[in-house]
Coordinates of C-alpha atoms in Angstrom, one line a residue:
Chain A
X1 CA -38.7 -7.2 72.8
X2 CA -37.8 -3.8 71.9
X3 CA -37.4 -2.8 68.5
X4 CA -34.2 -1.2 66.8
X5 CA -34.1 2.0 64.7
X6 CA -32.1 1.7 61.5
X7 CA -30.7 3.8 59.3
X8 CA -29.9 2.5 55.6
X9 CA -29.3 3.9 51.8
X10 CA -32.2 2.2 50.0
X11 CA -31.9 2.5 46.0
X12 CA -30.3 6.0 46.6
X13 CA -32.3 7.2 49.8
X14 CA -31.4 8.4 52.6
X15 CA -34.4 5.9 55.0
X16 CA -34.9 5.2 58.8
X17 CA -37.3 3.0 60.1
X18 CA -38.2 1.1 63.5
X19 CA -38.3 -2.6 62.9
X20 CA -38.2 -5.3 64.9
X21 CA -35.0 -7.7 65.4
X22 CA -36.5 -10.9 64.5
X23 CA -38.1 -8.6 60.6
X24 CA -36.1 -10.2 57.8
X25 CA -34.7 -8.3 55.2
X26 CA -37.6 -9.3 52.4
X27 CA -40.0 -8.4 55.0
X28 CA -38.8 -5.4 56.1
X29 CA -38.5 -4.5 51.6
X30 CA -41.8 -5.8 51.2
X31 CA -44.0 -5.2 53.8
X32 CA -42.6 -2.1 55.7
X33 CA -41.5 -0.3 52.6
X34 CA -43.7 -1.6 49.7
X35 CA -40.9 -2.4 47.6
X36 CA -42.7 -6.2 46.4
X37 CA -39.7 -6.8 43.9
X38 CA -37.9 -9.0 45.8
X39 CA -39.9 -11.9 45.7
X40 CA -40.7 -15.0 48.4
X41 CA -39.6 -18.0 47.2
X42 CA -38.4 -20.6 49.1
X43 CA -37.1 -18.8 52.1
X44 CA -34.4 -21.2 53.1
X45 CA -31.9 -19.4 50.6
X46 CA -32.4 -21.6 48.0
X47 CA -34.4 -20.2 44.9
X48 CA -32.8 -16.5 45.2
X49 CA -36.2 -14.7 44.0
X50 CA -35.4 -12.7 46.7
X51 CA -31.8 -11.6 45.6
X52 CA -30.8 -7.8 46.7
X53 CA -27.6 -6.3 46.3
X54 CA -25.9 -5.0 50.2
X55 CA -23.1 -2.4 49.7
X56 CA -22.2 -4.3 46.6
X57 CA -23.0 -7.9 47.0
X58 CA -25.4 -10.3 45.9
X59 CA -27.4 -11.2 49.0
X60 CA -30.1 -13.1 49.8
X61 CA -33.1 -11.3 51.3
X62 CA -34.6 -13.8 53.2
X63 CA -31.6 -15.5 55.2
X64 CA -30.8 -12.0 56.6
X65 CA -32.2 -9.5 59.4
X66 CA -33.1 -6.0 58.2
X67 CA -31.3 -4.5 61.6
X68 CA -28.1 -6.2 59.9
X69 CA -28.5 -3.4 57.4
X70 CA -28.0 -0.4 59.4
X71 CA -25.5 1.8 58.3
X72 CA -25.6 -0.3 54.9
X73 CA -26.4 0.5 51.1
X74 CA -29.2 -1.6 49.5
X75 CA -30.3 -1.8 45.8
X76 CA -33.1 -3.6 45.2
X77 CA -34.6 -4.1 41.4
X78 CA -36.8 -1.2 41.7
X79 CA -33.4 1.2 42.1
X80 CA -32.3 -0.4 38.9
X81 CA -33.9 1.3 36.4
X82 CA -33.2 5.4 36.5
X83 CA -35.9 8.1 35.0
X84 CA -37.8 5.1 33.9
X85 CA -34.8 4.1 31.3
X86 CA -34.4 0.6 31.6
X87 CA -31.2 -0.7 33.3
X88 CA -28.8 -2.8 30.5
X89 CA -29.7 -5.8 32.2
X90 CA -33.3 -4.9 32.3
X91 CA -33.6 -4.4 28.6
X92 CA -31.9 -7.6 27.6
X93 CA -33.9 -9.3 30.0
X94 CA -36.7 -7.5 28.0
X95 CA -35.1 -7.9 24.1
X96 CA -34.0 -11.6 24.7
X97 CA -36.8 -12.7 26.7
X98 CA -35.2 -14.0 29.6
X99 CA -38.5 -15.1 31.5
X100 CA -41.9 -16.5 31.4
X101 CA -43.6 -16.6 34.9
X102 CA -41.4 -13.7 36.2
X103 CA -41.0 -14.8 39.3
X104 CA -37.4 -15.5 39.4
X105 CA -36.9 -12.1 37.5
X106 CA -36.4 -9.6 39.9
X107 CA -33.5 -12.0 41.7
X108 CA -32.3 -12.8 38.5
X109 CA -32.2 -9.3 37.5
X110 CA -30.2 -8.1 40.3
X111 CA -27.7 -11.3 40.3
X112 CA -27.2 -10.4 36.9
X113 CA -26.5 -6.7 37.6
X114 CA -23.9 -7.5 40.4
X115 CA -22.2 -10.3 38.5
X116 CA -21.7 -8.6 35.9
X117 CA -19.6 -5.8 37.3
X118 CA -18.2 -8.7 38.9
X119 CA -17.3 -10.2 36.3
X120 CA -17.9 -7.8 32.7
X121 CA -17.4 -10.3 30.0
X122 CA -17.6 -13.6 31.3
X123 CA -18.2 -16.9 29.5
X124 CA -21.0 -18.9 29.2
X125 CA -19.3 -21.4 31.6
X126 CA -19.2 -18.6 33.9
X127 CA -22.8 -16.9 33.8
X128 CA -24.1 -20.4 34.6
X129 CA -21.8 -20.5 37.9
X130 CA -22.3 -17.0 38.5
X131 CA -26.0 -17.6 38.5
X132 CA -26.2 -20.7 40.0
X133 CA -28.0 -19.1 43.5
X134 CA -30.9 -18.6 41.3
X135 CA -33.4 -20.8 40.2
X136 CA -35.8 -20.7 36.7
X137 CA -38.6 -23.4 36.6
X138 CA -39.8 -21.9 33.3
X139 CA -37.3 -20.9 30.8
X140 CA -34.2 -24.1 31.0
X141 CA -32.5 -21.0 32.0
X142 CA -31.5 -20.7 27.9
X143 CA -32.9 -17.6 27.4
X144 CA -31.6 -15.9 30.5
X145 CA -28.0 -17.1 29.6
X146 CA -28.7 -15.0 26.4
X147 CA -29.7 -12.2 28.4
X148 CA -26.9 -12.3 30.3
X149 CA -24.7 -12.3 27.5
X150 CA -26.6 -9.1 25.8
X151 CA -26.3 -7.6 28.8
X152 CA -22.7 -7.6 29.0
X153 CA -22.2 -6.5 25.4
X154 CA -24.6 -3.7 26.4
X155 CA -22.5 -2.7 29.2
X156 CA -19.5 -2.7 27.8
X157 CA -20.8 -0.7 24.9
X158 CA -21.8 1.7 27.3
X159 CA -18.7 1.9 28.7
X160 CA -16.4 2.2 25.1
X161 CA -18.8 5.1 24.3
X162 CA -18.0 6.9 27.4
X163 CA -14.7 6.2 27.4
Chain B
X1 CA -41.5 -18.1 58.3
X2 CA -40.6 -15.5 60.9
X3 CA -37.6 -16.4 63.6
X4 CA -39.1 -16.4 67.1
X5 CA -37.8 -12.9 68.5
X6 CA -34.8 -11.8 70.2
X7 CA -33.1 -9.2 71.4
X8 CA -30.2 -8.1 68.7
X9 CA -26.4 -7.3 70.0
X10 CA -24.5 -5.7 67.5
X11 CA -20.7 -5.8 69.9
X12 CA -18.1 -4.0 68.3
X13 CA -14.7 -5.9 69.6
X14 CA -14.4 -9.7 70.7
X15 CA -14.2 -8.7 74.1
X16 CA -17.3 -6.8 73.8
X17 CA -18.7 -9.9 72.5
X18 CA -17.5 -12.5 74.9
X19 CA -18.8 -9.8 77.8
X20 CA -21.7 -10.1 76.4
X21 CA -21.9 -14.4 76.0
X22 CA -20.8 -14.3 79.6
X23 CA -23.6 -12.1 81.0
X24 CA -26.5 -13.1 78.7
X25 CA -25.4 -17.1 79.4
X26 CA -26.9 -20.0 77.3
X27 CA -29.7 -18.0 76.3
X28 CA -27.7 -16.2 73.6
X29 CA -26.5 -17.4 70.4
X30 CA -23.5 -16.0 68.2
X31 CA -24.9 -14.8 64.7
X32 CA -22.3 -15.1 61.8
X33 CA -23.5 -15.7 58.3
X34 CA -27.0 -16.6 59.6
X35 CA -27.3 -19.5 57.1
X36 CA -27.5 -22.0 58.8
X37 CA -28.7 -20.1 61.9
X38 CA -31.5 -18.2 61.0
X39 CA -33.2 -20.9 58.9
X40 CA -32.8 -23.2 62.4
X41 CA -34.8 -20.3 63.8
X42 CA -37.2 -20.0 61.2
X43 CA -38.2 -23.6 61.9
X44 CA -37.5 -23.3 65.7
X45 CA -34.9 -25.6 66.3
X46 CA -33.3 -23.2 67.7
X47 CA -35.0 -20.2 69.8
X48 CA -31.8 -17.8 71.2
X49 CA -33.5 -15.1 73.4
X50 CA -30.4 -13.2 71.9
X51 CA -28.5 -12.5 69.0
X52 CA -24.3 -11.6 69.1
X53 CA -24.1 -10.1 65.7
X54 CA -20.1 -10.5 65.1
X55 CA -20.2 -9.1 61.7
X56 CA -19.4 -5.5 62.8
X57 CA -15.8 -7.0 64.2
X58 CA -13.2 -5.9 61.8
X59 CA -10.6 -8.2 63.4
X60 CA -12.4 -10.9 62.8
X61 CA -12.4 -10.9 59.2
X62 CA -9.4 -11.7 56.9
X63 CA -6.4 -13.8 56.1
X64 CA -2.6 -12.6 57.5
X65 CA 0.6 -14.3 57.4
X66 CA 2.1 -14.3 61.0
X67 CA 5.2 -16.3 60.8
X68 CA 5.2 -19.9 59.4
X69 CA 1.5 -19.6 60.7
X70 CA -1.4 -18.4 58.1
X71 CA -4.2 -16.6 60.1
X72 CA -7.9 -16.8 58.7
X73 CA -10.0 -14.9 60.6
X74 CA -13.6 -16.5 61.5
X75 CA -15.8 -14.1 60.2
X76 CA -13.7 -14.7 56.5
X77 CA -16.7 -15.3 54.4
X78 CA -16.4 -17.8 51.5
X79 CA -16.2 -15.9 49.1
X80 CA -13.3 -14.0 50.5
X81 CA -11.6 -17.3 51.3
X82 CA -11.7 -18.2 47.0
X83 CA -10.2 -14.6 46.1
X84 CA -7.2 -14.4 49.0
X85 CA -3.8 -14.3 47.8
X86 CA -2.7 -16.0 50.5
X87 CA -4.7 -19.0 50.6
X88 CA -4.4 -19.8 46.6
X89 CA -0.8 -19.3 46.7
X90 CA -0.3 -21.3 50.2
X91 CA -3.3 -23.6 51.0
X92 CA -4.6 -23.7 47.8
X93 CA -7.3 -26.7 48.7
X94 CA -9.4 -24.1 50.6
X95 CA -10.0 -22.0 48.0
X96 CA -10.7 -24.9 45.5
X97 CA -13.0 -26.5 48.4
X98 CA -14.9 -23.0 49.3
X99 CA -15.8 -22.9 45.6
X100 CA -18.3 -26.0 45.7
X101 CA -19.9 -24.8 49.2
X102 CA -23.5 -23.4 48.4
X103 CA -24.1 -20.7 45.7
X104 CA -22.2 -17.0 44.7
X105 CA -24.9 -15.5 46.8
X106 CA -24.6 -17.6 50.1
X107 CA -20.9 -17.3 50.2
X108 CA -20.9 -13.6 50.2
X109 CA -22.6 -14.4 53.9
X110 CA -21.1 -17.7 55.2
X111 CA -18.2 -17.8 56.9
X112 CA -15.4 -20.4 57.4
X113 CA -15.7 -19.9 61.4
X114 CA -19.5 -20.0 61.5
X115 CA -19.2 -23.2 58.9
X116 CA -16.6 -25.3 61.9
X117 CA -18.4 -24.0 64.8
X118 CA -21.9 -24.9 64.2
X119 CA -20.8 -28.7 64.3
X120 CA -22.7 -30.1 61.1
X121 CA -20.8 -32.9 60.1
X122 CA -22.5 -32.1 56.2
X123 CA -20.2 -28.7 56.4
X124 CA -17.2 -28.9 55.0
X125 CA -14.7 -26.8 56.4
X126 CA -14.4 -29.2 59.1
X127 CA -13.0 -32.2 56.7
X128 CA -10.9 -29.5 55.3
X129 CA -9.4 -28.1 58.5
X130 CA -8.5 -32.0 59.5
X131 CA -7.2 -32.4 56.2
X132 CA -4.7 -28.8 56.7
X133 CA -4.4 -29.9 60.5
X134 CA -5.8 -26.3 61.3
X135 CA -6.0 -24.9 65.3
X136 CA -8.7 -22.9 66.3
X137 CA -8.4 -19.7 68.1
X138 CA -10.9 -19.8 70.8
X139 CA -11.7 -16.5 73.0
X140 CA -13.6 -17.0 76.1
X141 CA -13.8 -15.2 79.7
X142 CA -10.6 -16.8 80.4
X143 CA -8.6 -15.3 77.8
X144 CA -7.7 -16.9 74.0
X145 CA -7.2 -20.5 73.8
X146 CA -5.6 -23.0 70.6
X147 CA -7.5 -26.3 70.0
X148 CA -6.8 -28.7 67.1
X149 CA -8.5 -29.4 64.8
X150 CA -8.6 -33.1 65.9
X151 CA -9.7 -32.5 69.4
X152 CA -12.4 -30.0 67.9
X153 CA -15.0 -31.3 66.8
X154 CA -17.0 -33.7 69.0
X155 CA -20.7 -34.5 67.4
X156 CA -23.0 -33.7 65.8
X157 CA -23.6 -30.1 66.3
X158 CA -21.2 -30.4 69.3
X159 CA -17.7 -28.7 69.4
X160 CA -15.4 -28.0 72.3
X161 CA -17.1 -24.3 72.3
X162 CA -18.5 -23.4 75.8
X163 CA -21.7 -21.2 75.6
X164 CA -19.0 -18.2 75.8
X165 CA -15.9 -18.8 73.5
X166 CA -16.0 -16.9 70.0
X167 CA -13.8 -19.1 67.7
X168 CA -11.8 -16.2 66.4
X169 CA -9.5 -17.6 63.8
X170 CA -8.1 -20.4 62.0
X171 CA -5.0 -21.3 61.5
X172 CA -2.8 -23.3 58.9
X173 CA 0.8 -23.8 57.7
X174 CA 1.3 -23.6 54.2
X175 CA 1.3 -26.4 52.6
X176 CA 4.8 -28.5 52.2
X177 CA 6.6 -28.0 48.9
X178 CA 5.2 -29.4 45.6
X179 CA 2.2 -30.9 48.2
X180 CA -0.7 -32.1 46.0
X181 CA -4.1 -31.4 47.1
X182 CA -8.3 -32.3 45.9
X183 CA -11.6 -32.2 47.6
X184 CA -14.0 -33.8 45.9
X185 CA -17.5 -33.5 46.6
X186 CA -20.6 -35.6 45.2
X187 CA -24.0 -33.0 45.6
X188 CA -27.2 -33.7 43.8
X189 CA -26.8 -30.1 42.5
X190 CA -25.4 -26.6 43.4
X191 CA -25.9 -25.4 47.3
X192 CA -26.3 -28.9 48.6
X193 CA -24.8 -30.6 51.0
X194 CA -22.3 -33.4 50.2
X195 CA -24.0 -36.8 49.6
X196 CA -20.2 -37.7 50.1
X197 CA -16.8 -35.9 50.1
X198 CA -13.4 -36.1 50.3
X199 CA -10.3 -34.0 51.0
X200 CA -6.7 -35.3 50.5
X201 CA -3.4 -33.4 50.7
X202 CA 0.0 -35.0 49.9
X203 CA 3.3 -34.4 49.3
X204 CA 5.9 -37.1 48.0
X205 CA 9.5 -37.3 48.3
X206 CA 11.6 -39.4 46.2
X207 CA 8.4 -40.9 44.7
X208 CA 7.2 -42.1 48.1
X209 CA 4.3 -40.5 50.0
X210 CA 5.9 -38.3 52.5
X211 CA 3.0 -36.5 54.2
X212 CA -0.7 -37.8 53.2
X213 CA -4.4 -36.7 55.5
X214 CA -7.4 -37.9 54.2
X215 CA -10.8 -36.6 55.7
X216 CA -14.3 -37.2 55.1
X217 CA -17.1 -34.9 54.8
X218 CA -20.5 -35.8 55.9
X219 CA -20.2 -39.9 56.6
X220 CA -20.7 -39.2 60.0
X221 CA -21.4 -37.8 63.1
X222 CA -18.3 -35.8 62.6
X223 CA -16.3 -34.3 59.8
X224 CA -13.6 -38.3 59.8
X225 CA -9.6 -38.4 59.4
X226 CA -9.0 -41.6 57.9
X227 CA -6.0 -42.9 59.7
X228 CA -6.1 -46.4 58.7
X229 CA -6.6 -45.3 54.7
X230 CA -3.7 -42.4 55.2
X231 CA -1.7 -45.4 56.4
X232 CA -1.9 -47.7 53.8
X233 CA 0.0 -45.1 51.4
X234 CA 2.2 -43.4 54.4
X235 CA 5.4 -44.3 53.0
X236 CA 4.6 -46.2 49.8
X237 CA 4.6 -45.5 46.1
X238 CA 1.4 -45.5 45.1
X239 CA -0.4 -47.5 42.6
X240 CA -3.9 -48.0 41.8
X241 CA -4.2 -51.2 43.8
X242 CA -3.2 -49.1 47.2
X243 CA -5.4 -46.6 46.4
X244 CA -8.9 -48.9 46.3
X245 CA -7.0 -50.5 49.5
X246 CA -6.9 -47.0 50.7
X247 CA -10.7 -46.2 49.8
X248 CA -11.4 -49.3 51.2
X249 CA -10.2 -48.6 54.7
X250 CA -11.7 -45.2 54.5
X251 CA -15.0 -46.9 54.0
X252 CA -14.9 -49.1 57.0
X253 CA -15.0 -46.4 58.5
X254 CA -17.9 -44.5 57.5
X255 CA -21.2 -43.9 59.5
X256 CA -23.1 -41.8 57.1
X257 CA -27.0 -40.7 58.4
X258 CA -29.2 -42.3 55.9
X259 CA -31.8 -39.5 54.1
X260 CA -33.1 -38.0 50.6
X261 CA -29.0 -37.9 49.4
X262 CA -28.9 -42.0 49.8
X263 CA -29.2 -44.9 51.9
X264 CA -26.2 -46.1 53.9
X265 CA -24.5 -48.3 51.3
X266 CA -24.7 -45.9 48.4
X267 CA -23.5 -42.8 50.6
X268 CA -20.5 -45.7 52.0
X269 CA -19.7 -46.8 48.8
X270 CA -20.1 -42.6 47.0
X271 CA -17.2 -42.3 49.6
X272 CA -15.2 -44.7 48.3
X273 CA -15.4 -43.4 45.2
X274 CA -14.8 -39.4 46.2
X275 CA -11.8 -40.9 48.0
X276 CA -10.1 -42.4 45.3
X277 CA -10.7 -39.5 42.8
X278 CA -9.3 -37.1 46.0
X279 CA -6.3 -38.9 46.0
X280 CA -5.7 -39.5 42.2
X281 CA -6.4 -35.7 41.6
X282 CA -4.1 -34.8 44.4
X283 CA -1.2 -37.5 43.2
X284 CA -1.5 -35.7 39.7
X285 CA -0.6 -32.2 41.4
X286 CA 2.0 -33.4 43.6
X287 CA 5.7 -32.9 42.8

């Protein structure tokens, strides 16, 4: 079976690589381009450890082909953070301690990230829905709620200030 | 898990796509969403030797207002279906519905065509395009055909699709004046599949029931319209006592698949329940 070229934005750059059809997305991130963030969890699109963001939605990694991203614009938690300043959400993930195993984190993260731009000053209610593709079997999801909630005071701070 | 591999069409119009069903035969598969697709593949229940990505197909995506008709194109993802204008201003039980199918994520993917033409009677577009009498736009070699939404879905994973149609679009009327409207859905937690559900739109005049469906999700082979429970209120002002008749009659019917979600009974008698709340809700709304 022959192998397609594709041509993506990945966390700002310009990338093209030969991969085959069948390569799913976390595969292609993980393996092909050593970007491990994205996590394996339980790739039936359940868990959402492997949450990405494709030209500006939450995706999940796993249920989707990498040649489904040519032409596309993919963040994934490493492009969060920029000259090694934490992202917003990244620090109050950090300050509130939205974790304990990690392993949900770097879906969490970039759910987080995209819902929040989605929606900037949600309720609790509404994190809880907005997160609800993502699973925590460590925290009771408490201290992520927090997070998220830091995180939109954060960003919205930001934004007054450079208003 | 890895799909078995394929060869990957990315066709940029329908009749690029149909040409290419036609030539590549049975052997090909139409990839929407890929939810429920690709994790078939992953555990090789299904093994396409090619892939119709339809995703690159602008017409194909969207909700217009042609006429009386309203026009959702197939590749309409979920999440798209809960923000349109259109559909929350004229067949508001869509949007509602769309809101309780899998998680924020998955709905940025899924799509109201893929969710009616894979056939899975635990989707539940299909109860909800019964319960809006919806017709399906259906593009083959032949041309574009209409099929109902009562003469479309035929088992389990079985629709009137031939290996070469594209279903294209959906389409509805808006819903009748004052029409009240509910799907309620019982799910053992977020991005499952109903352990029972039910959609009801009404619309009363003079107090009486003037207009009533009631549909089932997932109680059996098929997405059900429950004739003899849409009966039972055609016509009549309702009370509580006609409404456990109608629940009643809507559980003779039931056939649900027993597995983790609930033996027979339970899921049987979880339907009688969804389909008295479906009704209540929607009575409440109706004006």
């Amino acid at each position: 079976m022959a192998k397609q070229i594709v041509k993506m934005t990945l966390n700002g750059q310009q990338i093209e690589q030969l991969v085959d059809s069948r390569t799913l997305l976390v595969h292609f991130l993980r393996e092909q381009m050593n970007l491990t963030g994205a996590h394996i969890g339980c790739e039936t699109s359940q868990c959402g450890a492997c949450t990405i963001d494709i030209d500006g939605e939450s995706v999940k990694a796993c249920t989707h082909l990498a040649v489904q991203c040519d032409g596309s614009d993919v963040k994934t938690v490493e492009g969060l953070a920029e000259n090694g300043v934490l992202h917003p959400v990244q620090e109050a993930f950090y300050e509130e301690h939205g974790l304990q195993c990690g392993y949900c984190t770097p879906g969490m993260l970039m759910r987080s990230y995209r819902f929040l731009q989605e929606n900037p000053n949600p309720t609790e209610d509404e994190i809880r829905t907005g997160i609800s593709g993502n699973l925590c079997r460590c925290t009771g999801y408490q201290n992520i709620i927090k997070a998220v909630q830091s995180a939109a005071t954060k960003l919205q701070d930001n934004e007054t200030a450079s208003a | 898990m890895i799909p078995p591999n394929f060869e990957y069409h990315r066709p940029a119009t329908v009749d690029e796509a149909v040409g290419l069903l036609t030539s590549l035969g049975s052997e090909a598969k139409i990839l929407a969403g890929g939810h429920s697709l690709l994790p078939m593949m992953k555990l090789r229940f299904a093994m396409p030797e090619h892939l119709v990505d339809i995703n690159r197909i602008p017409e194909l995506s969207g909700v217009s207002v042609v006429g009386d008709d309203i026009v959702i194109g197939a590749m309409t993802t979920e999440n798209a279906v809960i923000a349109d204008p259109i559909l929350n201003e004229k067949v508001p039980l869509l949007p509602e519905a769309a809101k309780l199918i899998a998680d924020p994520q998955v709905r940025n993917r899924g799509t109201i065509g893929g969710d009616i033409a894979h056939g899975d009677p635990a989707n539940d577009h299909p109860a909800l395009a019964l319960a809006c009498d919806a017709v399906m736009t259906v593009v083959g070699p032949e041309g574009a055909r209409q099929i109902p939404a009562s003469e479309f879905f035929l088992g389990t994973y079985w629709t009137a699709l031939n290996d070469d149609d594209i279903l294209t679009a959906i389409t509805v009327k808006a819903f009748p004046n004052g029409a009240g409207f509910s799907y309620r859905k019982l799910k053992r937690k977020t991005g499952d599949w109903a352990t029972a559900a039910c959609a009801v739109v009404v619309a009363l005049s003079g107090g009486s029931v003037s207009h009533i469906r009631i549909t089932l999700t997932n109680l059996g082979p098929t997405a059900i319209r429950a004739h003899d429970a849409e009966a039972v209120l055609s016509g009549q002002t309702v009370t509580d006592e006609l409404i456990k008749q109608a629940a009643e009659k809507a559980m003779a019917i039931c056939d649900p698949a027993e597995d983790l979600r609930g033996d027979v009974e339970y899921k049987t008698a979880m339907a009688g329940q969804m389909v008295q709340r479906a009704i209540a809700e929607a009575l409440s709304r109706a004006n």
